[in-house]
Coordinates of C-alpha atoms in Angstrom, one line a residue:
M17 CA -20.9 3.6 -6.0
M18 CA -23.4 2.0 -8.6
P19 CA -24.8 -1.2 -7.4
F20 CA -24.7 -4.4 -9.1
S21 CA -25.9 -7.5 -7.1
R22 CA -25.1 -11.0 -7.9
R23 CA -25.8 -14.4 -6.4
L24 CA -23.8 -17.3 -6.7
L25 CA -26.4 -19.5 -7.6
A26 CA -24.7 -22.7 -7.7
G27 CA -23.1 -22.0 -4.3
L28 CA -19.3 -22.4 -4.1
C29 CA -19.2 -25.7 -2.1
I30 CA -15.7 -26.5 -1.3
A31 CA -15.1 -30.2 -0.3
V32 CA -11.6 -30.3 2.1
L33 CA -10.0 -32.7 -0.3
M34 CA -10.6 -31.0 -3.5
N35 CA -7.7 -30.0 -5.4
T36 CA -8.9 -27.7 -8.8
G37 CA -7.0 -25.0 -10.5
V38 CA -3.7 -24.8 -8.3
G39 CA -1.8 -23.9 -11.7
V40 CA -4.5 -21.3 -12.7
I41 CA -3.6 -19.2 -9.6
A42 CA 0.1 -19.6 -9.7
H43 CA -0.3 -18.1 -13.4
A44 CA -2.3 -15.2 -12.0
Q45 CA -5.2 -16.9 -13.8
Q46 CA -4.1 -16.5 -17.3
R47 CA -7.0 -16.5 -20.1
G48 CA -7.3 -18.9 -22.9
H49 CA -9.6 -21.9 -21.5
G50 CA -10.4 -24.7 -23.7
D51 CA -13.5 -24.6 -25.7
E52 CA -16.4 -26.1 -24.1
S53 CA -19.7 -27.5 -26.2
D54 CA -23.0 -26.2 -25.3
E55 CA -23.9 -29.9 -24.5
D56 CA -20.6 -29.8 -21.9
K57 CA -21.8 -26.8 -20.2
A58 CA -25.5 -27.7 -19.5
Q59 CA -23.9 -31.1 -18.3
D60 CA -21.6 -29.1 -15.8
K61 CA -24.2 -26.7 -14.8
A62 CA -26.5 -29.5 -13.9
K63 CA -24.2 -31.2 -12.1
K64 CA -23.2 -28.2 -9.9
D65 CA -27.2 -27.5 -9.2
D66 CA -27.4 -30.8 -8.1
E67 CA -24.6 -31.4 -6.2
W68 CA -24.6 -27.7 -4.5
G69 CA -28.1 -26.6 -4.9
D70 CA -29.1 -22.9 -4.0
R71 CA -28.2 -21.4 -0.8
T72 CA -29.2 -18.1 0.2
L73 CA -27.2 -16.3 3.2
S74 CA -28.3 -13.9 6.0
L75 CA -25.1 -13.4 7.6
K76 CA -25.9 -10.2 9.1
K77 CA -28.4 -12.2 11.5
Q78 CA -25.9 -14.7 12.4
H79 CA -22.8 -14.8 14.3
A80 CA -19.4 -16.7 13.7
E81 CA -18.2 -18.7 16.3
G82 CA -14.6 -18.2 15.2
P83 CA -12.6 -16.0 13.0
C84 CA -13.5 -15.8 9.2
P85 CA -11.5 -16.6 6.2
Y86 CA -8.8 -14.3 5.3
V87 CA -9.9 -12.4 1.9
K88 CA -7.5 -11.1 -0.4
V89 CA -7.3 -9.6 -3.7
L90 CA -4.5 -11.4 -5.8
Y91 CA -1.9 -8.6 -6.6
D92 CA -1.0 -10.0 -10.3
A93 CA -4.5 -10.0 -11.0
A94 CA -6.2 -6.9 -9.2
R95 CA -6.0 -4.8 -12.7
F96 CA -7.0 -5.4 -15.9
H97 CA -5.7 -3.2 -19.3
E98 CA -6.2 -3.9 -22.7
F99 CA -4.2 -1.4 -25.2
K100 CA -4.6 -1.6 -29.1
D101 CA -1.5 -3.3 -30.4
G102 CA 0.1 -3.8 -27.1
K103 CA 1.0 0.0 -26.9
E104 CA 1.3 0.9 -23.3
T105 CA -0.2 4.8 -23.6
S106 CA -3.2 6.5 -23.0
G107 CA -4.0 7.1 -26.5
A108 CA -4.0 3.3 -27.3
A109 CA -6.0 2.4 -24.2
Q110 CA -9.2 0.3 -24.7
W111 CA -10.5 -1.1 -21.5
T112 CA -9.1 -0.6 -17.9
G113 CA -10.5 -2.3 -14.7
E114 CA -9.4 -2.3 -10.7
I115 CA -10.6 -4.1 -8.1
N116 CA -10.7 -1.4 -5.0
G117 CA -11.4 -3.9 -2.4
V118 CA -13.4 -6.3 -0.9
N119 CA -15.5 -6.4 2.3
S120 CA -16.6 -9.5 3.4
D121 CA -18.8 -11.5 6.2
C122 CA -19.1 -15.1 7.4
A123 CA -21.1 -17.2 9.7
Y124 CA -20.5 -20.6 11.3
K125 CA -21.1 -22.5 14.6
G126 CA -20.2 -26.1 15.6
G127 CA -18.9 -28.3 13.1
E128 CA -21.4 -26.6 10.3
P129 CA -20.0 -25.2 7.1
I130 CA -18.6 -21.5 7.1
Q131 CA -20.9 -19.2 4.9
V132 CA -19.3 -16.4 3.1
G133 CA -20.5 -13.3 1.5
M134 CA -18.7 -10.4 -0.1
D135 CA -19.1 -7.1 -2.0
I136 CA -16.5 -6.5 -4.3
G137 CA -15.9 -2.9 -5.7
F138 CA -14.9 -2.1 -9.1
S139 CA -13.3 0.7 -11.2
V140 CA -13.7 0.1 -15.0
G141 CA -12.6 2.3 -17.7
R142 CA -13.5 2.9 -21.4
G143 CA -10.5 4.3 -23.5
P144 CA -10.3 6.1 -26.9
E145 CA -9.6 2.8 -28.8
A146 CA -12.5 0.8 -27.0
D147 CA -14.9 -0.9 -29.6
G148 CA -18.1 -0.1 -28.5
Q149 CA -19.9 0.9 -25.3
T150 CA -20.2 -2.4 -23.7
K151 CA -17.4 -4.6 -22.0
V152 CA -17.7 -7.7 -20.1
Y153 CA -15.4 -8.3 -17.4
H154 CA -14.0 -11.6 -16.3
Y155 CA -12.9 -12.4 -12.9
W156 CA -12.6 -15.2 -10.4
V157 CA -13.2 -16.0 -6.8
A158 CA -11.1 -19.0 -5.3
V159 CA -10.9 -21.0 -2.0
T160 CA -7.6 -21.9 -0.8
E161 CA -6.0 -23.8 2.5
R162 CA -4.5 -20.8 3.8
D163 CA -0.8 -20.6 1.8
K164 CA -1.3 -24.0 0.5
T165 CA -3.8 -25.9 -1.9
V166 CA -6.5 -24.1 -4.3
L167 CA -9.4 -25.8 -3.2
A168 CA -12.1 -24.7 -5.8
K169 CA -12.4 -21.5 -8.1
Q170 CA -15.7 -19.9 -9.9
D171 CA -15.4 -17.6 -12.5
F172 CA -17.9 -14.5 -13.0
E173 CA -18.9 -11.9 -15.6
L174 CA -19.3 -8.3 -15.0
P175 CA -21.1 -6.4 -17.6
V176 CA -20.9 -2.7 -18.3
T177 CA -22.4 -0.5 -20.7
F178 CA -20.7 3.1 -20.6
A179 CA -23.0 6.3 -21.7
A180 CA -21.9 7.9 -24.4
G181 CA -18.6 10.2 -23.2
E182 CA -18.2 8.0 -20.2
Q183 CA -14.9 7.3 -19.5
R184 CA -15.0 5.4 -15.8
R185 CA -17.6 3.9 -13.8
D186 CA -17.7 2.5 -10.2
V187 CA -19.5 -0.6 -9.7
N188 CA -20.3 -2.7 -6.9
T189 CA -21.3 -6.3 -7.1
R190 CA -22.4 -8.8 -4.1
I191 CA -21.6 -12.6 -4.2
D192 CA -23.2 -14.9 -1.8
G193 CA -23.7 -18.4 -1.2
I194 CA -19.8 -19.2 -0.9
I195 CA -19.8 -22.6 1.4
I196 CA -16.8 -24.1 2.8
P197 CA -17.3 -27.3 4.7
R198 CA -15.2 -28.4 7.7
K199 CA -13.8 -31.6 8.9
D200 CA -14.8 -30.7 12.5
A201 CA -15.3 -27.9 15.0
T202 CA -11.9 -27.4 15.5
V203 CA -11.1 -26.3 12.0
S204 CA -11.7 -22.0 12.0
G205 CA -12.2 -20.0 9.2
S206 CA -8.7 -19.0 9.6
N207 CA -7.4 -22.1 7.8
F208 CA -8.7 -20.9 4.5
E209 CA -8.2 -17.9 2.0
V210 CA -10.8 -16.5 -0.3
L211 CA -8.8 -14.8 -3.3
V212 CA -10.3 -12.5 -6.0
G213 CA -8.8 -11.4 -9.1
F214 CA -9.5 -10.6 -12.9
D215 CA -9.1 -13.0 -15.6
V216 CA -5.6 -11.7 -16.8
T217 CA -3.3 -12.5 -19.6
P218 CA 0.4 -13.4 -18.7
E219 CA 1.3 -9.9 -20.2
M220 CA -1.4 -8.2 -17.9
A221 CA 0.0 -10.1 -15.0
E222 CA 3.7 -8.7 -15.6
F223 CA 2.3 -5.4 -16.1
N224 CA 0.7 -5.5 -12.7
R225 CA 3.5 -7.1 -11.0
E226 CA 5.8 -4.4 -12.3
G227 CA 3.6 -1.9 -10.4
K228 CA 2.4 -0.1 -13.2
H229 CA -0.9 1.7 -13.1
F230 CA -3.4 3.4 -15.5
R231 CA -6.8 4.3 -15.3
F232 CA -9.4 7.1 -16.1
V233 CA -10.6 9.6 -14.2
S234 CA -14.4 10.4 -13.4
A235 CA -16.4 12.9 -14.3
D236 CA -16.7 14.2 -10.7
E237 CA -12.8 13.7 -10.4
Q238 CA -12.2 16.0 -13.6
K239 CA -14.4 18.5 -12.0
K240 CA -12.2 19.0 -8.8

């Protein structure tokens, strides 16, 4: 799998009483956010940097005194498909994507915040109707109180450039710096859930809910 490292530079600091993006998760992270000016984006980034700072994890050198948060791929947003003119056929395929899985680790002790890091595996594809060789996939990571409120959500970009004639590529990306504060030492990681998914349209979410699946095979798979 091709490595693609990513640090969550601003961190993902979750305040216990935060409540952002509840409707977004409920609607499988539908695309179409309002436009922001460059000034607004710059101010937002500066605020995040000031509040959260840059945190570096060394989870493999630390230990968790309790269970880690549950990490899941949201089913409705696990796959990404774009077809020309909405025709769901292989000949009309433009871009595809699939989250193959997530491996995570965590560390915390006493009443300290929970630190979470994860590796996300993607399989992405370029169809015959794709425009160009490069596609920027959009995905998100959200933290929730388990089965309850969405506490915070962070959006990410995954730019992929396909070689000439290449239909599919496997990509692995690492995210570090997810920090989840706790009220006290009695609140363990099992009280939280970390969700991952593509930024999808309502049509894509319905496509996924119906169990439809479409992806290109790699050159190695074609040889088998």
